[in-house]
XYZ file of C-alpha atoms in Angstrom:
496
model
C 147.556 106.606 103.324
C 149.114 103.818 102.011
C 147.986 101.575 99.387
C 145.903 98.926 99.991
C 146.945 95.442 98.583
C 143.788 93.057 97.885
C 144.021 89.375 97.358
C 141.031 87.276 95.519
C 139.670 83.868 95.757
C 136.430 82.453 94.365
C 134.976 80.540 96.906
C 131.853 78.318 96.183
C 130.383 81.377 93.256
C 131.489 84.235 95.805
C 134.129 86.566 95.752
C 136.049 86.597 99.203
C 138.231 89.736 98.805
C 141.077 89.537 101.923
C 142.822 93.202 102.237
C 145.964 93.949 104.261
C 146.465 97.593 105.160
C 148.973 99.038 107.659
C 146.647 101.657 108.850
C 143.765 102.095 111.640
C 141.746 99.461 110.436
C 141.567 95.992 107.711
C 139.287 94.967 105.223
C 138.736 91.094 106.441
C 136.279 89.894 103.502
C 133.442 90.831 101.312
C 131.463 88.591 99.654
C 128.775 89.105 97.307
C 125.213 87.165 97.483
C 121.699 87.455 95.627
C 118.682 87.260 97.973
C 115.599 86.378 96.778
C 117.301 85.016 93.421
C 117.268 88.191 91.486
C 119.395 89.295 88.751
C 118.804 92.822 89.942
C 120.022 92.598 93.611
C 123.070 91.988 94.911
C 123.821 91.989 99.065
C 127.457 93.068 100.064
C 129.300 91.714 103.223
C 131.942 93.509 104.346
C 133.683 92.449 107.002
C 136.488 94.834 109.113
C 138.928 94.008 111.768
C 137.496 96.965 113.837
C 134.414 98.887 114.327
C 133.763 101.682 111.742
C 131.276 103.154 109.433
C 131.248 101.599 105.714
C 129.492 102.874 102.088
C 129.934 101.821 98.735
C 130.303 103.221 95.314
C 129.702 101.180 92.830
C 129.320 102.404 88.566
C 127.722 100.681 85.596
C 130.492 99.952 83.561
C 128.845 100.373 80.136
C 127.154 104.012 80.899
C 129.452 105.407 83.344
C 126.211 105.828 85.645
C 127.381 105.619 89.587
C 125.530 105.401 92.529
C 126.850 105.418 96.285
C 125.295 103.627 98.801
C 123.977 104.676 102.548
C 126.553 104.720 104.999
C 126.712 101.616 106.862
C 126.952 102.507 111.052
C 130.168 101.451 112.759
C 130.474 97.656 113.187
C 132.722 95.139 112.119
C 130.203 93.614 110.139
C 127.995 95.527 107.478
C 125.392 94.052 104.452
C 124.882 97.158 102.454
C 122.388 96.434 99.364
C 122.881 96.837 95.707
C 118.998 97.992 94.176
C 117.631 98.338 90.877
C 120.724 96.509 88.947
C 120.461 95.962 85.830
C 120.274 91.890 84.676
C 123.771 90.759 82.509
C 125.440 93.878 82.911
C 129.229 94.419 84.279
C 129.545 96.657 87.364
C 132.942 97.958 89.272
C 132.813 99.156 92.833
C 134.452 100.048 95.899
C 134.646 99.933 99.701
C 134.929 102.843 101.327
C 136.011 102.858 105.060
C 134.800 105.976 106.573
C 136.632 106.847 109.365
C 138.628 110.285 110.330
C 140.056 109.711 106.969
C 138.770 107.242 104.179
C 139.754 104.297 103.196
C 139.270 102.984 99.469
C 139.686 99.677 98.764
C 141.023 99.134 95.124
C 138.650 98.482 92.022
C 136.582 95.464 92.389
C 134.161 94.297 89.999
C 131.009 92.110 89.301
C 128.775 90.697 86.772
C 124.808 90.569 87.716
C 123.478 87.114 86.186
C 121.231 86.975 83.233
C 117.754 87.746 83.474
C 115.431 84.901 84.324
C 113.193 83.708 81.452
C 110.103 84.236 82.722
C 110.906 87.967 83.892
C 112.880 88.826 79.947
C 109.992 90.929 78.483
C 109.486 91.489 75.096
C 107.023 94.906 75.568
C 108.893 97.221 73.609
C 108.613 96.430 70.150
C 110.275 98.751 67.194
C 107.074 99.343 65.453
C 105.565 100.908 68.915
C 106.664 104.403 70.269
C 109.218 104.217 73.036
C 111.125 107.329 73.654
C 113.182 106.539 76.784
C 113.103 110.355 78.012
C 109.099 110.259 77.742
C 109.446 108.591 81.666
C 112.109 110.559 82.592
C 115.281 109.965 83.879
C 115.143 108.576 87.344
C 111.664 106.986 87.165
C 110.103 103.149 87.120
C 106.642 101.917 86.484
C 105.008 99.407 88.976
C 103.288 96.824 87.395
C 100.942 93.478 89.520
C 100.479 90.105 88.073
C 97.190 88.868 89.877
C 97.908 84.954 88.712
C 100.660 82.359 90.247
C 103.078 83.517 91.195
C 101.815 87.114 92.501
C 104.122 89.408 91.816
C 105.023 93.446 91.523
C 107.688 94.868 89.297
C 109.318 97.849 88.639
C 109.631 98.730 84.983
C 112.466 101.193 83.380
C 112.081 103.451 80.241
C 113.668 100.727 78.082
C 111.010 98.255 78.884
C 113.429 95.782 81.244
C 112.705 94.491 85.162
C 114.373 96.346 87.942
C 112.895 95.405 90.782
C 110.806 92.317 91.403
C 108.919 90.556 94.563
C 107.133 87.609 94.227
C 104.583 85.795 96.076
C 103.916 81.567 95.580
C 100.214 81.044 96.568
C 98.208 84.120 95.972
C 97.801 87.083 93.332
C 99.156 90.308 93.254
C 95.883 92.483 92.321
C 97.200 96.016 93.123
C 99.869 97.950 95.016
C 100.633 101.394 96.462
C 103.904 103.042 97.936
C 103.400 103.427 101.852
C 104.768 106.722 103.854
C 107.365 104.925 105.347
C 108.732 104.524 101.851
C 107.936 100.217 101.353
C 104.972 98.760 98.651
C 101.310 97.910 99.957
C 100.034 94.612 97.825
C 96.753 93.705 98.031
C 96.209 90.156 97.078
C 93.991 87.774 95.218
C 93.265 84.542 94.967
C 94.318 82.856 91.666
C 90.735 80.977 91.510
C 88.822 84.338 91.201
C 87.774 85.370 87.289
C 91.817 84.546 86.030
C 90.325 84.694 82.646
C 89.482 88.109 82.892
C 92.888 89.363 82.910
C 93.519 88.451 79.414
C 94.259 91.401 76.737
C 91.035 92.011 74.428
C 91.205 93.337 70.899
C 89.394 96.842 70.363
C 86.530 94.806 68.995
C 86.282 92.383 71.793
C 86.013 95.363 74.054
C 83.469 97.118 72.406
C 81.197 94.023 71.863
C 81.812 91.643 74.713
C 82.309 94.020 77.331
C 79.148 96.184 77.218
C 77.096 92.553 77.424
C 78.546 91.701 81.229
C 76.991 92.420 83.797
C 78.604 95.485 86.656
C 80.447 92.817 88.680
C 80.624 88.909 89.031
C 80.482 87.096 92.223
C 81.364 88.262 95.715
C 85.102 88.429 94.464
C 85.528 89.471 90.785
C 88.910 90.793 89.202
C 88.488 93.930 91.445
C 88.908 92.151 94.474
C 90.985 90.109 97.225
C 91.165 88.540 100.940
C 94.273 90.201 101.949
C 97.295 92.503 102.180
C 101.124 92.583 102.727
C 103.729 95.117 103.204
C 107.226 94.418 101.362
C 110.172 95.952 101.907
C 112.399 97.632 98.911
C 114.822 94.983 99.391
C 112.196 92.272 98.588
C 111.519 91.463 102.407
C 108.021 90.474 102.847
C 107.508 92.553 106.782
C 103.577 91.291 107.297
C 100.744 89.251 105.981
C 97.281 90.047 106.850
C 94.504 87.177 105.113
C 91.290 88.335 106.291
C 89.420 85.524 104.907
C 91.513 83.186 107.418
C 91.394 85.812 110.312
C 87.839 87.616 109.938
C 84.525 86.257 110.844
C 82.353 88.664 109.622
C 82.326 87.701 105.657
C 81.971 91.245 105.055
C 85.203 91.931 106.529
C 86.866 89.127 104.304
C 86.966 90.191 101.254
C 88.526 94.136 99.805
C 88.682 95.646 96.658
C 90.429 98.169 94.258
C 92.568 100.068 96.432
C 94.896 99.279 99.704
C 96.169 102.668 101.057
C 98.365 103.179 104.001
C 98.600 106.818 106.062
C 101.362 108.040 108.436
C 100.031 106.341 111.079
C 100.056 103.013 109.741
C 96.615 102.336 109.485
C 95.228 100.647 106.212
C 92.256 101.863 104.285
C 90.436 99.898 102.414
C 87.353 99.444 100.248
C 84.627 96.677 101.113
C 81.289 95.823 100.309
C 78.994 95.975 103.486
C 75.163 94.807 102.554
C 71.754 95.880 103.951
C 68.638 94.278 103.319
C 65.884 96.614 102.350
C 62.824 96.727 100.254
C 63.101 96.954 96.322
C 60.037 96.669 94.381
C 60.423 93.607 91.729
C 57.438 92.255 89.235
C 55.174 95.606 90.784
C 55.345 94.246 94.514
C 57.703 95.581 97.129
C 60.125 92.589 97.949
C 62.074 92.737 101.198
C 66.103 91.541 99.837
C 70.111 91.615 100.585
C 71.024 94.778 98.687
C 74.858 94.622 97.984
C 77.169 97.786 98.718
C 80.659 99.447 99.182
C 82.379 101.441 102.322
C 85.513 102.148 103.518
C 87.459 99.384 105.964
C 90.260 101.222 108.574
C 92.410 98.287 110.058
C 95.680 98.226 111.833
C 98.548 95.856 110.154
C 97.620 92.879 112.961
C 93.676 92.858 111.399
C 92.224 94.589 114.171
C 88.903 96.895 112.578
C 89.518 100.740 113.908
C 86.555 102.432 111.808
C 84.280 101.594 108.806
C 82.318 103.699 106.810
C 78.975 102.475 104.225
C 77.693 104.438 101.558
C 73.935 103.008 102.589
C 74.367 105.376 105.797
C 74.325 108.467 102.797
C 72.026 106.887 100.634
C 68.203 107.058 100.351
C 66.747 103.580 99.057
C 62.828 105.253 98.801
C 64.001 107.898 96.811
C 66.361 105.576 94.442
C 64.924 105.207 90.957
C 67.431 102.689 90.574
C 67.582 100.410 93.071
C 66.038 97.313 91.866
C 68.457 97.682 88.525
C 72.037 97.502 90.762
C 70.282 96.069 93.889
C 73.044 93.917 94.150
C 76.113 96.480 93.111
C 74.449 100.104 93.677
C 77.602 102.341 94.262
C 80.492 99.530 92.948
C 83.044 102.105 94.357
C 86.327 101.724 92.688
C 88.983 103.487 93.827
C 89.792 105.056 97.332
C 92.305 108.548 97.959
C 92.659 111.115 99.975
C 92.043 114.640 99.564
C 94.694 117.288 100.456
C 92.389 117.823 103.704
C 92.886 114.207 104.444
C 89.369 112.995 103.735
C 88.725 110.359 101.272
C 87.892 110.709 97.848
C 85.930 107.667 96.120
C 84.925 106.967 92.755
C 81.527 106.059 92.216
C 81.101 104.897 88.495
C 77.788 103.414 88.298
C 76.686 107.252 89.185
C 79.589 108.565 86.991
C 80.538 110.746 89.751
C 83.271 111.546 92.256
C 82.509 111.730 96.061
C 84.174 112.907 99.083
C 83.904 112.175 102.439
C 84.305 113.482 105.965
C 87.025 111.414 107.447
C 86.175 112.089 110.944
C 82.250 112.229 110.661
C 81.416 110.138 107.516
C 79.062 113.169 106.051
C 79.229 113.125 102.624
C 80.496 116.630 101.618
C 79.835 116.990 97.949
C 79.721 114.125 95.071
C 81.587 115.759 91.405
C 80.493 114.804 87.824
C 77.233 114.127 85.840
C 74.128 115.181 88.312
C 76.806 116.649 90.902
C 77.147 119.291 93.068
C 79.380 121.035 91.011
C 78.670 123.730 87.678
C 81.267 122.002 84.897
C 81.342 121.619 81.146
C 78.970 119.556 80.718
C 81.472 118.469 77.302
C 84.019 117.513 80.441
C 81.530 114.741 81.855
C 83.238 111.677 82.577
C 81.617 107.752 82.676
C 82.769 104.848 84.686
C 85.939 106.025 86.165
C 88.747 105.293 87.762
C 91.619 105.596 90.440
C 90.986 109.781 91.502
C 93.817 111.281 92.788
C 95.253 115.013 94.091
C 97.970 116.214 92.082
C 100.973 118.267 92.977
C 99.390 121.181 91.571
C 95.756 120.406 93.478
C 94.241 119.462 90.686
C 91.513 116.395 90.609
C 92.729 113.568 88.088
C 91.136 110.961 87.048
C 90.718 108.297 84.451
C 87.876 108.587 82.806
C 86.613 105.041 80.828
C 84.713 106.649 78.032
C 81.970 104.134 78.731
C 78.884 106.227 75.985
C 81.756 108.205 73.733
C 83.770 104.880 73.594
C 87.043 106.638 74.138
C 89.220 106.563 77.365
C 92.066 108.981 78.971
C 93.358 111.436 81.316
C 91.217 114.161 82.579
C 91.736 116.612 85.601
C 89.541 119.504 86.947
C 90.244 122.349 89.758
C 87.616 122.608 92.099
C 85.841 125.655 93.810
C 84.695 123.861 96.761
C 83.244 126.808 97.967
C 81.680 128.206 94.840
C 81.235 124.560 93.339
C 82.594 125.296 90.461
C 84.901 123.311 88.433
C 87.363 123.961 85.960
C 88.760 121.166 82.999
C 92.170 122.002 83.273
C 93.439 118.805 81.486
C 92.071 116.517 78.729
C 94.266 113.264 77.594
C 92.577 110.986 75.585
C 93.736 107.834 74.393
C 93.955 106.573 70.818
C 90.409 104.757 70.157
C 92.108 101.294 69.661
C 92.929 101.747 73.497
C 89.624 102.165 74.200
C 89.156 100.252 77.921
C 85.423 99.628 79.326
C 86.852 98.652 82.652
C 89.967 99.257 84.906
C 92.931 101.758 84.280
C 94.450 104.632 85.679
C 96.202 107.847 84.530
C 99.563 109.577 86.696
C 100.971 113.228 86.210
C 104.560 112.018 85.954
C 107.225 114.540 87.296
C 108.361 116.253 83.578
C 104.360 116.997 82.763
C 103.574 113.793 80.587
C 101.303 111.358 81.560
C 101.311 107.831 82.859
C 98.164 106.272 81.287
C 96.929 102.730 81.636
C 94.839 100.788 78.969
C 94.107 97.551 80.436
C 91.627 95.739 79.218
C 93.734 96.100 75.918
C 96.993 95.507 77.664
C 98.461 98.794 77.231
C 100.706 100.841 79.303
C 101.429 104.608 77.591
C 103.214 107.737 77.996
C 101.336 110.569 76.793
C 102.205 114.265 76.113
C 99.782 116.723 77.334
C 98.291 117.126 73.457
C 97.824 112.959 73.684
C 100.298 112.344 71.481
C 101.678 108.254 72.610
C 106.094 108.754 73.225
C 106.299 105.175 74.701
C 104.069 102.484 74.815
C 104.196 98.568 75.861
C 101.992 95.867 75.514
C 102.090 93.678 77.883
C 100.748 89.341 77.982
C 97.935 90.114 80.420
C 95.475 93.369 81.126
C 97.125 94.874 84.006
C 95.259 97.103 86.795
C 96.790 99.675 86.971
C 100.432 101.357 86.045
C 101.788 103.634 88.898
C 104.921 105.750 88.858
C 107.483 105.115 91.512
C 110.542 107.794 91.544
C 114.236 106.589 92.146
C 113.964 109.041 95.318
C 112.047 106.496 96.607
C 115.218 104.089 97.249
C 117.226 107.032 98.201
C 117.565 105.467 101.923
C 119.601 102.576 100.235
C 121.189 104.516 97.614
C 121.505 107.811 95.386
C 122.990 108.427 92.087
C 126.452 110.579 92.249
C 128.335 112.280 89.495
């Protein structure tokens, strides 16, 4: 093949590479935009002078890292999309015509643009363990920012953005990664408790928290009036505000978790009422008692199946009722078992239930008072965000609410025998005590992802607890979830 001569131009901030080639086919043009205004994405156009398939590889100049991308289908014209760049760093690349026989286009190069202001954090500080191989080596963090802008970022081992969406009018309270491989926000309005997402001291945890009441308002931190699906490229695909599209006020506002299965259907948590009798001042008082259940929608709104706790629940024999008449259950987290039913976390009853997906029975409920024979050492109080792990295992965060100490734990349950066995104990330091909120991941290399939010703390643990990384972040975030590079491996994949 013979070599390919390029010519440059900058044209208006974009390169315009023209190539001449006396072969099958030409390289017109490329040029090279940002959409969305990130420092960490960059869109290349290629343009041919006939149809064929195109792919890029493209290296980080600095670490030798290099990455090809997917191969574009034959066209003329292809946009093939640069992920998880880093902000001021120098990059060299090439086009790659792949026909019968390939086609390399000499080496071209690029600078991303400095990081934007707001986005430069300062989390990692020298006096704070941060071992970069505590994450791993092809892993990000997902962070929300529940103020304006909403937003969700992806976090690497040395503390800087990689990815970044953002969202003008509305809060980002939570997120999840869907099956077809995109990010599930749930958001919140702005207006809602914003104070509450500020970083406490240790002391202000222990002495201010304990005073507040379960939950505040019909909204509260936990919760928000709608959902959206983005894209890994940024690309917002829906928008779903129930409180603009829902009648039904119980069908306006969610909370805690926004899950999405292979189908496409969204799950949900929400907080259907019933009015019953509750006996206040030594009469029996006929009142709105305030709950939680599972919402099922479709991503145009449309309700496909609910589920209340008050259809498992017996008010007469509830010792307890009148005392969280308004917040009995205040279900905080939603997940699915390995069988596909749900798993919810029930914290004012320190317990973990699970559910019959198809009939709503309530199977068996896990922790203090349970259905299951445990160490009673191993009890857990107010947790949160249950989950399956790759080994089968039940995490979960437990908040520490009587010992005053929070962390990882995970059990393996006997369903059958109803038995369960503590097969992993993480906690925290005590200064990262957190009453409310959290979560706690099984990353990949056996470490742990743990959350401390109400102290602002996001932490890599060993399995002995000891902290490798740690960042401390301006506000108390929800949660901290692990998102593998595999995930973008549709737009690109590291090569050696």
């Amino acid at each position: 093949m013979k070599r390919l001569i390029i010519g440059l131009a900058i044209v208006a901030g974009t390169v315009v590479a023209g190539l001449y080639v006396a072969e099958r086919n030409q390289l017109v043009s490329v040029t090279l935009t940002s959409p969305h205004n990130t420092a960490m994405y960059n869109q290349v156009e290629v343009v041919l002078k006939k149809p064929a398939p195109v792919y890029i590889e493209y290296e980080e100049k600095e670490t030798g890292k290099a990455f090809r991308t997917r191969t574009s289908p034959a066209d003329t014209l292809h946009r093939l999309d640069l992920l998880l760049l880093k902000a001021g760093t120098e990059y060299t690349y090439r086009i790659v015509i792949d026909n019968w026989f390939k086609q390399e286009s000499k080496e071209l190069s690029f600078k991303t643009r400095e990081q934007s202001p707001w986005l430069v954090n300062h989390w990692l500080v020298d006096e704070r363990p941060h071992d970069g191989e505590a994450l791993g080596d092809d892993g990000y963090i997902l962070v929300c920012f529940g103020r304006l802008p909403g937003y969700m970022a992806l976090i690497d081992k040395q503390g800087d953005m990689r990815w970044y969406w953002q969202i003008d009018d509305i809060g980002v309270r939570a997120a999840s990664i869907t099956p077809r491989g995109t990010f599930l926000a749930m958001l919140r309005p702005f207006v809602k408790d914003f104070v509450d997402d500020k970083p406490m001291t240790p002391e202000e945890v222990r002495q201010e928290e304990h005073k507040k009441p379960m939950r505040r308002g019909s909204i509260g931190f936990a919760g928000g009036t709608g959902m959206a699906e983005v894209s890994l490229t940024g690309d917002m695909l829906w928008r779903l505000d129930l409180d603009k599209i829902k009648e039904e006020k119980e069908y306006q506002v969610i909370h805690h978790d926004v899950l999405m299965d292979e189908n496409h259907h969204l799950y949900t948590l929400y907080r259907p009422k019933k009015v019953g009798e509750v006996e206040i001042d030594g009469r029996m008082v006929r009142d709105t008692l305030g709950g939680d259940g599972i919402l099922v929608l479709d991503t145009l709104g449309n309700v496909l199946d609910t589920w209340s706790a008050w259809s498992v629940w017996d008010i007469a024999k509830d010792p307890y009722i009148t005392r969280y008449q308004y917040d009995r259950f205040h279900m905080n987290a939603l997940a699915f078992d390995r069988d596909s039913n749900y798993l919810v976390s029930v914290p004012i009853e320190d317990q973990i239930w699970k559910i019959d997906r198809k009939t709503g029975q309530l199977l068996w409920r896990f922790g203090r008072g349970g259905d299951f024979q445990m160490d009673t050492t191993a009890y857990f109080s107010f947790q949160h965000s249950p989950y399956i792990t790759g080994e089968g295992d039940l995490m979960l965060f437990d908040n520490g609410l009587y010992a005053e100490r929070s962390g990882a734990v995970a059990f393996r349950l006997d369903e059958a025998k109803r038995t369960a066995e503590t097969t992993l104990r993480v906690m925290l330091p005590p200064e990262r005590y957190t009453s409310r909120m959290g979560n706690a991941e099984l990353l990949p290399n056996g470490n742990i992802l743990q959350c401390s939010s109400k102290t602002g703390a996001i932490l890599i643990t060993d399995p002995s607890g000891k902290v490798l990384w740690e960042s401390i972040m301006a506000y108390a975030p929800y949660r901290a979830i692990y998102v593998p590079q595999s995930l973008f491996k549709s737009y690109f994949t590291e090569i050696d």
